[in-house]
Coordinates of N, CA and C in Angstrom, one line a residue:
Chain A
X28 N -3.6 1.1 -3.4 CA -2.2 1.0 -3.6 C -1.4 0.8 -2.3
X29 N -0.1 0.6 -2.5 CA 0.7 0.3 -1.3 C 0.8 1.6 -0.4
X30 N 0.9 1.4 0.9 CA 1.0 2.5 1.8 C 2.4 2.5 2.4
X31 N 2.9 3.7 2.6 CA 4.3 3.8 3.2 C 4.2 4.8 4.4
X32 N 4.6 4.3 5.6 CA 4.5 5.2 6.7 C 5.9 5.3 7.3
X33 N 6.3 6.6 7.6 CA 7.6 6.8 8.2 C 7.4 7.4 9.6
X34 N 8.4 7.1 10.4 CA 8.3 7.6 11.8 C 9.8 7.8 12.3
X35 N 10.0 8.8 13.2 CA 9.0 9.8 13.5 C 8.9 10.8 12.4
X36 N 7.9 11.7 12.5 CA 7.8 12.7 11.5 C 8.9 13.8 11.6
X37 N 9.2 14.1 12.9 CA 10.2 15.1 13.2 C 11.2 14.6 14.2
X38 N 12.5 15.0 14.1 CA 13.5 14.5 15.0 C 14.5 15.6 15.2
X39 N 14.8 16.0 16.4 CA 15.8 17.0 16.8 C 16.9 16.3 17.6
X40 N 18.1 16.4 17.1 CA 19.3 15.8 17.8 C 20.4 16.8 18.1
X41 N 21.2 16.4 19.0 CA 22.4 17.2 19.2 C 23.5 16.5 18.4
X42 N 24.4 17.3 17.9 CA 25.5 16.8 17.1 C 26.2 15.6 17.9
X43 N 26.5 14.5 17.2 CA 27.2 13.4 17.8 C 26.2 12.3 18.3
X44 N 24.9 12.6 18.3 CA 23.9 11.6 18.7 C 23.6 10.6 17.6
X45 N 23.1 9.5 18.0 CA 22.6 8.5 17.0 C 21.1 8.5 16.8
X46 N 20.6 8.0 15.7 CA 19.2 8.0 15.5 C 18.8 6.8 14.6
X47 N 17.5 6.5 14.7 CA 16.9 5.4 13.9 C 15.7 5.9 13.3
X48 N 15.6 5.8 12.0 CA 14.4 6.2 11.3 C 13.7 4.9 10.7
X49 N 12.4 4.9 10.8 CA 11.6 3.7 10.5 C 10.7 3.9 9.3
X50 N 10.6 2.9 8.5 CA 9.7 2.9 7.3 C 8.9 1.6 7.3
X51 N 7.6 1.7 7.4 CA 6.7 0.6 7.3 C 6.0 0.6 6.0
X52 N 5.8 -0.5 5.3 CA 5.1 -0.6 4.1 C 4.0 -1.7 4.1
X53 N 3.0 -1.5 3.4 CA 1.8 -2.4 3.6 C 1.7 -3.6 2.7
X54 N 2.7 -3.8 1.7 CA 2.6 -4.9 0.8 C 4.0 -5.3 0.4
X55 N 4.1 -6.4 -0.4 CA 5.4 -6.8 -0.9 C 6.0 -5.8 -1.8
X56 N 7.3 -5.7 -1.8 CA 8.0 -4.6 -2.6 C 9.1 -5.3 -3.4
X57 N 9.4 -4.7 -4.6 CA 10.5 -5.0 -5.4 C 11.7 -4.1 -5.3
X58 N 11.4 -2.9 -4.7 CA 12.4 -1.9 -4.6 C 12.2 -1.1 -3.3
X59 N 13.2 -0.8 -2.6 CA 13.1 0.2 -1.5 C 14.3 1.0 -1.5
X60 N 14.1 2.3 -1.5 CA 15.2 3.3 -1.5 C 15.0 4.3 -0.3
X61 N 16.1 4.7 0.2 CA 16.2 5.8 1.2 C 16.9 7.0 0.5
X62 N 16.3 8.2 0.7 CA 16.8 9.4 0.1 C 16.9 10.5 1.2
X63 N 17.8 11.4 0.9 CA 18.0 12.6 1.7 C 17.7 13.7 0.8
X64 N 16.7 14.6 1.1 CA 16.4 15.7 0.3 C 17.2 16.9 0.8
X65 N 18.0 17.5 -0.1 CA 18.8 18.6 0.4 C 18.0 19.9 0.3
X66 N 18.5 21.0 0.9 CA 17.7 22.2 1.0 C 17.3 22.8 -0.4
X67 N 17.9 22.4 -1.4 CA 17.5 22.8 -2.8 C 16.5 21.9 -3.5
X68 N 16.2 20.8 -2.8 CA 15.1 20.0 -3.3 C 15.5 18.7 -3.9
X69 N 16.8 18.5 -4.2 CA 17.2 17.3 -4.9 C 17.2 16.1 -3.9
X70 N 16.8 15.0 -4.4 CA 16.8 13.8 -3.7 C 18.1 13.1 -3.9
X71 N 18.8 12.9 -2.8 CA 20.1 12.2 -2.9 C 20.0 10.8 -2.5
X72 N 20.5 9.9 -3.3 CA 20.3 8.4 -3.0 C 21.2 8.1 -1.8
X73 N 20.6 7.4 -0.8 CA 21.4 6.9 0.3 C 21.6 5.4 0.2
X74 N 20.4 4.7 0.0 CA 20.5 3.2 -0.1 C 19.4 2.7 -1.1
X75 N 19.8 1.7 -1.8 CA 18.9 0.9 -2.6 C 18.9 -0.4 -1.9
X76 N 17.8 -0.8 -1.2 CA 17.8 -1.9 -0.2 C 16.5 -2.6 -0.1
X77 N 16.1 -3.4 -1.2 CA 14.8 -4.1 -1.1 C 14.9 -5.2 0.0
X78 N 16.1 -5.6 0.4 CA 16.2 -6.6 1.5 C 17.6 -6.5 2.0
X79 N 17.8 -7.0 3.2 CA 19.2 -7.1 3.8 C 19.7 -5.9 4.5
X80 N 21.0 -5.8 4.6 CA 21.6 -4.7 5.4 C 22.8 -4.2 4.5
X81 N 22.9 -2.8 4.6 CA 24.0 -2.2 3.9 C 24.5 -1.1 4.8
X82 N 25.8 -0.8 4.6 CA 26.4 0.3 5.4 C 27.2 1.2 4.4
X83 N 27.1 2.5 4.7 CA 27.9 3.5 4.0 C 28.4 4.6 5.0
X84 N 29.6 4.4 5.5 CA 30.1 5.4 6.4 C 29.3 5.3 7.7
X85 N 28.8 6.5 8.1 CA 28.0 6.6 9.3 C 26.6 6.2 9.2
X86 N 26.2 5.9 8.0 CA 24.8 5.5 7.7 C 24.8 4.0 7.4
X87 N 23.7 3.4 7.9 CA 23.4 2.0 7.6 C 21.9 1.8 7.4
X88 N 21.5 0.8 6.7 CA 20.1 0.5 6.6 C 19.8 -1.0 6.6
X89 N 18.7 -1.3 7.1 CA 18.2 -2.7 7.1 C 16.8 -2.8 6.6
X90 N 16.5 -3.7 5.7 CA 15.1 -4.0 5.3 C 14.8 -5.4 5.6
X91 N 13.7 -5.6 6.4 CA 13.2 -7.0 6.6 C 11.9 -7.1 5.8
X92 N 12.0 -7.6 4.6 CA 10.9 -7.6 3.6 C 9.7 -8.4 4.1
X93 N 10.0 -9.5 4.8 CA 9.0 -10.4 5.3 C 8.1 -9.8 6.3
X94 N 8.7 -8.8 7.1 CA 7.9 -8.1 8.1 C 7.6 -6.7 7.7
X95 N 7.9 -6.3 6.4 CA 7.5 -5.1 5.8 C 7.9 -3.9 6.5
X96 N 9.2 -3.8 6.8 CA 9.7 -2.5 7.4 C 11.2 -2.4 7.0
X97 N 11.7 -1.1 7.1 CA 13.1 -0.8 6.9 C 13.5 0.2 7.9
X98 N 14.8 0.2 8.3 CA 15.3 1.1 9.3 C 16.5 1.8 8.7
X99 N 16.7 3.1 8.9 CA 17.8 3.8 8.5 C 18.5 4.3 9.8
X100 N 19.8 3.9 10.0 CA 20.5 4.3 11.2 C 21.5 5.4 10.8
X101 N 21.5 6.5 11.6 CA 22.5 7.5 11.5 C 23.3 7.6 12.7
X102 N 24.6 7.4 12.6 CA 25.4 7.4 13.8 C 26.3 8.7 13.8
X103 N 26.6 9.1 15.0 CA 27.5 10.3 15.2 C 27.0 11.5 14.3
X104 N 25.8 11.9 14.5 CA 25.2 12.8 13.5 C 25.9 14.1 13.5
X105 N 25.9 14.8 12.3 CA 26.5 16.0 12.0 C 25.4 17.0 11.6
X106 N 25.7 18.3 11.7 CA 24.8 19.3 11.2 C 24.4 19.2 9.8
X107 N 25.3 18.7 9.0 CA 25.1 18.5 7.6 C 24.1 17.3 7.3
X108 N 23.8 16.5 8.3 CA 22.8 15.5 8.2 C 21.4 16.0 8.2
X109 N 21.2 17.3 8.6 CA 19.9 17.9 8.7 C 19.2 17.8 7.3
X110 N 17.9 17.7 7.4 CA 17.1 17.7 6.1 C 16.0 16.7 6.3
X111 N 15.3 16.4 5.2 CA 14.2 15.4 5.2 C 14.7 14.1 4.6
X112 N 14.4 13.0 5.3 CA 14.7 11.7 4.8 C 13.4 11.0 4.3
X113 N 13.5 10.5 3.1 CA 12.4 9.8 2.5 C 12.7 8.3 2.3
X114 N 11.7 7.5 2.6 CA 11.7 6.1 2.2 C 10.7 6.0 1.0
X115 N 11.1 5.2 0.0 CA 10.2 5.1 -1.2 C 10.3 3.6 -1.6
X116 N 9.1 3.1 -2.0 CA 9.1 1.7 -2.4 C 8.4 1.5 -3.8
X117 N 8.7 0.4 -4.4 CA 8.0 0.0 -5.6 C 7.3 -1.3 -5.3
X118 N 5.9 -1.3 -5.3 CA 5.2 -2.4 -5.0 C 5.3 -3.5 -6.0
X119 N 5.1 -4.8 -5.6 CA 5.2 -5.9 -6.5 C 4.3 -5.7 -7.7
X120 N 4.9 -5.9 -8.9 CA 4.1 -5.7 -10.1 C 3.9 -4.3 -10.5
X121 N 4.5 -3.4 -9.8 CA 4.4 -2.0 -10.2 C 5.8 -1.4 -10.6
X122 N 5.8 -0.2 -11.2 CA 7.1 0.4 -11.6 C 7.3 1.8 -11.0
X123 N 6.3 2.4 -10.3 CA 6.4 3.7 -9.8 C 6.8 3.7 -8.3
X124 N 7.6 4.6 -7.9 CA 7.9 4.8 -6.5 C 6.7 5.4 -5.7
X125 N 6.4 4.8 -4.6 CA 5.5 5.4 -3.6 C 6.3 5.9 -2.4
X126 N 6.2 7.2 -2.1 CA 7.0 7.8 -1.1 C 6.2 7.8 0.2
X127 N 7.0 7.7 1.3 CA 6.4 8.1 2.6 C 6.4 9.6 2.8
X128 N 5.9 10.0 3.9 CA 5.8 11.5 4.1 C 7.1 12.1 4.7
X129 N 8.1 11.3 4.9 CA 9.4 11.8 5.3 C 9.5 12.0 6.8
X130 N 10.8 12.0 7.2 CA 11.2 12.4 8.6 C 12.1 13.6 8.4
X131 N 11.7 14.7 9.1 CA 12.5 15.9 9.1 C 13.5 15.9 10.3
X132 N 14.7 15.8 9.9 CA 15.8 15.7 11.0 C 16.5 17.1 11.1
X133 N 16.6 17.5 12.3 CA 17.4 18.7 12.6 C 18.5 18.4 13.6
X134 N 19.8 18.6 13.2 CA 20.9 18.3 14.0 C 21.5 19.6 14.5
X135 N 21.4 19.8 15.8 CA 21.9 21.1 16.4 C 23.3 21.0 16.9
X136 N 24.1 22.0 16.7 CA 25.5 22.0 17.1 C 25.7 22.0 18.6
Chain B
X5 N 30.4 10.4 -14.9 CA 29.2 10.1 -15.6 C 28.1 11.2 -15.1
X6 N 27.5 11.9 -16.1 CA 26.6 12.9 -15.7 C 25.4 12.4 -15.1
X7 N 24.8 13.2 -14.2 CA 23.6 12.7 -13.5 C 22.3 13.1 -14.4
X8 N 21.2 13.1 -13.7 CA 19.9 13.5 -14.4 C 19.9 15.0 -14.4
X9 N 19.6 15.5 -15.5 CA 19.6 17.0 -15.7 C 18.2 17.5 -16.0
X10 N 17.7 18.4 -15.2 CA 16.4 19.0 -15.5 C 16.5 20.5 -15.8
X11 N 15.8 20.9 -16.7 CA 15.7 22.3 -17.1 C 14.3 22.8 -17.3
X12 N 14.0 24.0 -17.0 CA 14.8 25.0 -16.2 C 14.8 24.6 -14.7
X13 N 15.5 25.3 -13.9 CA 15.5 25.0 -12.5 C 14.4 25.7 -11.8
X14 N 14.1 26.9 -12.3 CA 13.0 27.7 -11.7 C 12.1 28.3 -12.9
X15 N 10.9 28.5 -12.6 CA 9.9 28.9 -13.6 C 8.8 29.6 -12.9
X16 N 8.4 30.8 -13.4 CA 7.2 31.5 -12.9 C 6.3 31.7 -14.1
X17 N 5.0 31.2 -13.9 CA 4.0 31.3 -15.0 C 2.7 31.9 -14.4
X18 N 1.9 32.3 -15.3 CA 0.6 32.9 -15.0 C -0.5 31.8 -15.2
X19 N -1.5 31.9 -14.3 CA -2.7 31.0 -14.5 C -3.2 31.0 -15.9
X20 N -3.5 29.8 -16.4 CA -4.0 29.7 -17.8 C -2.9 29.4 -18.8
X21 N -1.7 29.7 -18.5 CA -0.6 29.5 -19.4 C -0.3 28.0 -19.4
X22 N 0.6 27.6 -20.3 CA 1.1 26.2 -20.3 C 2.6 26.3 -20.1
X23 N 3.2 25.1 -19.7 CA 4.6 25.0 -19.4 C 5.1 23.7 -19.9
X24 N 6.4 23.7 -20.3 CA 7.1 22.5 -20.7 C 8.4 22.3 -19.9
X25 N 8.5 21.2 -19.2 CA 9.7 20.9 -18.5 C 10.5 19.8 -19.1
X26 N 11.9 19.9 -19.0 CA 12.7 18.9 -19.7 C 13.5 18.1 -18.7
X27 N 13.8 16.9 -19.1 CA 14.6 16.0 -18.3 C 15.5 15.1 -19.2
X28 N 16.8 15.2 -18.9 CA 17.8 14.3 -19.6 C 18.3 13.2 -18.7
X29 N 18.0 12.0 -18.9 CA 18.4 10.9 -18.0 C 19.9 10.6 -18.0
X30 N 20.3 9.8 -17.1 CA 21.7 9.3 -17.1 C 21.9 8.5 -18.4
X31 N 23.1 8.6 -18.9 CA 23.4 7.9 -20.2 C 23.2 6.4 -20.0
X32 N 22.4 5.8 -20.9 CA 22.1 4.4 -20.9 C 20.8 4.1 -20.2
X33 N 20.3 5.0 -19.4 CA 19.0 4.7 -18.7 C 17.9 5.0 -19.7
X34 N 16.9 4.1 -19.8 CA 15.8 4.2 -20.7 C 14.5 4.5 -20.1
X35 N 14.4 4.4 -18.8 CA 13.2 4.7 -18.1 C 13.3 6.1 -17.4
X36 N 12.3 6.9 -17.7 CA 12.2 8.2 -17.1 C 10.8 8.3 -16.4
X37 N 10.8 8.8 -15.1 CA 9.6 9.0 -14.4 C 9.5 10.4 -13.9
X38 N 8.3 10.9 -13.7 CA 8.1 12.3 -13.2 C 7.3 12.2 -11.9
X39 N 7.7 13.1 -11.0 CA 7.0 13.2 -9.7 C 6.7 14.7 -9.4
X40 N 5.6 14.9 -8.7 CA 5.3 16.2 -8.2 C 5.4 16.3 -6.7
X41 N 6.0 17.3 -6.2 CA 6.1 17.4 -4.7 C 5.5 18.7 -4.3
X42 N 4.5 18.6 -3.4 CA 3.9 19.8 -2.8 C 3.8 19.6 -1.3
X43 N 3.8 20.7 -0.6 CA 3.7 20.6 0.9 C 2.5 19.8 1.4
X44 N 1.4 19.9 0.7 CA 0.2 19.3 1.2 C 0.1 17.8 0.8
X45 N 0.6 17.5 -0.4 CA 0.4 16.1 -0.9 C 1.7 15.3 -0.9
X46 N 2.8 15.9 -0.6 CA 4.0 15.1 -0.6 C 4.5 14.8 -2.0
X47 N 5.2 13.7 -2.2 CA 5.7 13.3 -3.5 C 4.8 12.3 -4.1
X48 N 4.3 12.7 -5.3 CA 3.3 11.9 -6.0 C 3.8 11.6 -7.4
X49 N 3.5 10.4 -7.9 CA 3.9 9.9 -9.2 C 3.0 10.5 -10.3
X50 N 3.6 11.0 -11.3 CA 2.9 11.5 -12.5 C 2.8 10.5 -13.6
X51 N 3.9 10.1 -14.2 CA 4.0 9.1 -15.2 C 5.4 8.6 -15.5
X52 N 5.4 7.5 -16.2 CA 6.7 6.9 -16.5 C 6.8 6.5 -18.0
X53 N 7.9 6.8 -18.6 CA 8.1 6.5 -20.0 C 9.3 5.5 -20.1
X54 N 9.2 4.6 -21.1 CA 10.2 3.7 -21.4 C 10.2 3.5 -22.9
X55 N 11.3 3.7 -23.6 CA 11.4 3.5 -25.1 C 10.3 4.3 -25.8
X56 N 10.1 5.5 -25.4 CA 9.2 6.4 -26.0 C 7.7 6.1 -25.8
X57 N 7.4 5.2 -24.9 CA 6.0 4.7 -24.6 C 5.7 5.0 -23.1
X58 N 4.5 5.6 -22.9 CA 4.1 5.8 -21.5 C 3.6 4.4 -20.9
X59 N 4.3 4.0 -19.9 CA 4.0 2.6 -19.3 C 3.0 2.7 -18.1
X60 N 3.2 3.8 -17.4 CA 2.4 4.0 -16.2 C 2.0 5.4 -16.0
X61 N 0.8 5.6 -15.4 CA 0.3 7.0 -15.2 C -0.3 7.1 -13.8
X62 N 0.0 8.2 -13.1 CA -0.5 8.4 -11.8 C -1.9 9.1 -12.0
X63 N -2.4 9.5 -10.8 CA -3.8 10.0 -10.8 C -3.8 11.5 -10.9
X64 N -3.5 12.0 -12.1 CA -3.5 13.4 -12.4 C -4.4 13.7 -13.6
X65 N -4.9 14.9 -13.6 CA -5.8 15.3 -14.7 C -5.1 15.3 -16.1
X66 N -5.8 15.3 -17.1 CA -5.3 15.2 -18.5 C -4.5 16.4 -18.9
X67 N -4.5 17.5 -18.0 CA -3.7 18.7 -18.3 C -2.2 18.4 -18.2
X68 N -1.9 17.3 -17.5 CA -0.5 16.9 -17.3 C -0.2 15.8 -18.4
X69 N 0.8 16.1 -19.2 CA 1.1 15.1 -20.2 C 2.6 15.0 -20.4
X70 N 3.1 14.1 -21.1 CA 4.5 13.9 -21.3 C 4.8 13.2 -22.6
X71 N 6.1 13.1 -22.8 CA 6.6 12.3 -24.0 C 8.1 12.0 -23.8
X72 N 8.5 11.0 -24.5 CA 9.9 10.7 -24.4 C 10.4 10.5 -25.9
X73 N 11.6 11.0 -26.1 CA 12.2 11.0 -27.4 C 13.1 9.8 -27.5
X74 N 13.6 9.6 -28.8 CA 14.4 8.4 -29.1 C 15.7 8.3 -28.3
X75 N 16.2 9.5 -27.9 CA 17.5 9.6 -27.1 C 17.2 9.4 -25.6
X76 N 16.0 9.1 -25.2 CA 15.5 8.9 -23.8 C 15.2 10.2 -23.1
X77 N 15.5 11.3 -23.6 CA 15.1 12.6 -23.0 C 13.6 12.7 -22.9
X78 N 13.1 13.3 -21.9 CA 11.7 13.4 -21.7 C 11.3 14.8 -21.4
X79 N 10.1 15.1 -21.8 CA 9.4 16.4 -21.5 C 8.1 16.1 -20.8
X80 N 7.7 17.0 -19.9 CA 6.4 17.0 -19.4 C 5.7 18.4 -19.7
X81 N 4.5 18.4 -19.9 CA 3.7 19.6 -20.3 C 2.5 19.7 -19.3
X82 N 2.3 20.9 -18.9 CA 1.1 21.2 -18.1 C 0.4 22.3 -18.8
X83 N -0.8 22.1 -19.2 CA -1.6 23.1 -19.9 C -2.6 23.7 -18.9
X84 N -3.1 24.9 -19.3 CA -4.0 25.7 -18.5 C -3.7 25.6 -17.0
X85 N -2.5 26.2 -16.7 CA -2.0 26.2 -15.3 C -3.0 26.7 -14.3
X86 N -3.0 26.0 -13.1 CA -3.7 26.5 -12.0 C -2.8 26.8 -10.8
X87 N -3.2 27.6 -9.9 CA -2.4 27.9 -8.8 C -1.9 26.7 -8.0
X88 N -2.7 25.7 -8.0 CA -2.4 24.4 -7.3 C -1.3 23.6 -8.0
X89 N -0.9 24.0 -9.2 CA 0.1 23.3 -9.9 C 1.5 23.8 -9.4
X90 N 1.6 24.8 -8.6 CA 2.8 25.2 -8.1 C 3.4 24.1 -7.2
X91 N 4.6 23.7 -7.6 CA 5.2 22.6 -7.0 C 6.7 22.4 -7.5
X92 N 7.4 21.5 -6.8 CA 8.7 21.0 -7.3 C 8.4 19.8 -8.2
X93 N 8.9 19.8 -9.4 CA 8.7 18.7 -10.3 C 10.0 18.0 -10.4
X94 N 10.0 16.7 -10.1 CA 11.3 15.9 -10.1 C 11.2 14.8 -11.1
X95 N 12.3 14.6 -11.8 CA 12.4 13.6 -12.8 C 13.4 12.5 -12.3
X96 N 13.1 11.3 -12.6 CA 14.0 10.2 -12.2 C 14.3 9.3 -13.3
X97 N 15.5 8.8 -13.4 CA 15.9 7.8 -14.5 C 16.4 6.5 -13.8
X98 N 16.2 5.5 -14.5 CA 16.6 4.2 -14.0 C 16.9 3.2 -15.2
X99 N 17.7 2.2 -14.9 CA 17.9 1.1 -15.9 C 16.7 0.2 -15.8
X100 N 16.5 -0.5 -16.8 CA 15.4 -1.5 -16.8 C 16.0 -2.8 -16.2
X101 N 15.3 -3.4 -15.3 CA 15.7 -4.7 -14.7 C 14.7 -5.8 -15.0
X102 N 15.1 -7.0 -14.8 CA 14.3 -8.2 -15.0 C 13.0 -8.1 -14.1
X103 N 13.2 -7.6 -12.9 CA 12.0 -7.6 -12.0 C 11.2 -6.4 -12.3
X104 N 11.6 -5.5 -13.2 CA 10.8 -4.3 -13.4 C 11.1 -3.2 -12.5
X105 N 12.0 -3.4 -11.5 CA 12.3 -2.3 -10.5 C 13.8 -2.2 -10.4
X106 N 14.3 -1.0 -10.5 CA 15.8 -0.8 -10.3 C 16.0 0.5 -9.7
X107 N 17.2 0.8 -9.2 CA 17.4 2.0 -8.5 C 17.1 3.3 -9.3
X108 N 16.4 4.2 -8.7 CA 16.1 5.4 -9.4 C 17.0 6.6 -8.9
X109 N 17.4 7.4 -9.9 CA 18.2 8.6 -9.6 C 17.5 9.8 -10.0
X110 N 17.5 10.8 -9.2 CA 16.7 12.0 -9.4 C 17.5 13.2 -9.8
X111 N 16.9 14.1 -10.6 CA 17.5 15.3 -11.0 C 17.3 16.3 -9.9
X112 N 17.7 17.6 -10.1 CA 17.6 18.6 -9.1 C 16.3 19.2 -9.0
X113 N 15.4 18.9 -10.0 CA 14.0 19.4 -10.0 C 13.8 20.7 -10.7
X114 N 12.6 21.0 -11.0 CA 12.2 22.3 -11.5 C 11.1 22.8 -10.6
X115 N 11.4 24.0 -10.0 CA 10.4 24.6 -9.1 C 9.5 25.6 -9.9
X116 N 8.3 25.2 -10.0 CA 7.3 25.9 -10.8 C 6.4 26.7 -9.8
X117 N 6.3 28.0 -10.1 CA 5.4 28.9 -9.4 C 4.3 29.4 -10.3
X118 N 3.1 29.3 -10.0 CA 2.0 29.8 -10.8 C 1.4 30.9 -10.1
X119 N 1.3 32.1 -10.7 CA 0.8 33.3 -10.1 C -0.5 33.8 -10.8

């Protein structure tokens, strides 16, 4: 099946810093989503971005499907950005999401 | 518009027992998927239902089963619980699209502890 790798696995930032999270996938995809998992376990939708670029406030994402990677940018980070960020894809011809192992982000005041 | 609702939020069961978890999708969504999250294995796909039919199944033993009702609500059942079944179980709903893939929205999850 399709493989999804996220980097870095852990990231510690000072409040106000910027960061880039990367997601590499091994095959063509029909769907790519970025999630933020809150402390209670719920996956919060950040972006649905099988290709192209999107922005939502301080967050933006870019997916280059032909090169099989996606990037999540967080600017001017805040302590509330802390948590685990997941990239998940649906491989071509499939219907289930395959998740990466996540990036654990800690933003310190 | 209400989101995906999972019940119960927390559950403690004894080894050997069985458990049923419930998921109500977003109104109008007909696809419901279930995922298991554990510290060791991460997030793994269990199964997906659409119009009361199981369309896809992950690599889990037969003790894990599910069903979907005509109103799109779904239940998953785990029989003969094992300690390793302790996990966060997440349900996702999505609209059907022409490509077969569309944005998934997750519920708050059910945290199951097997003792």
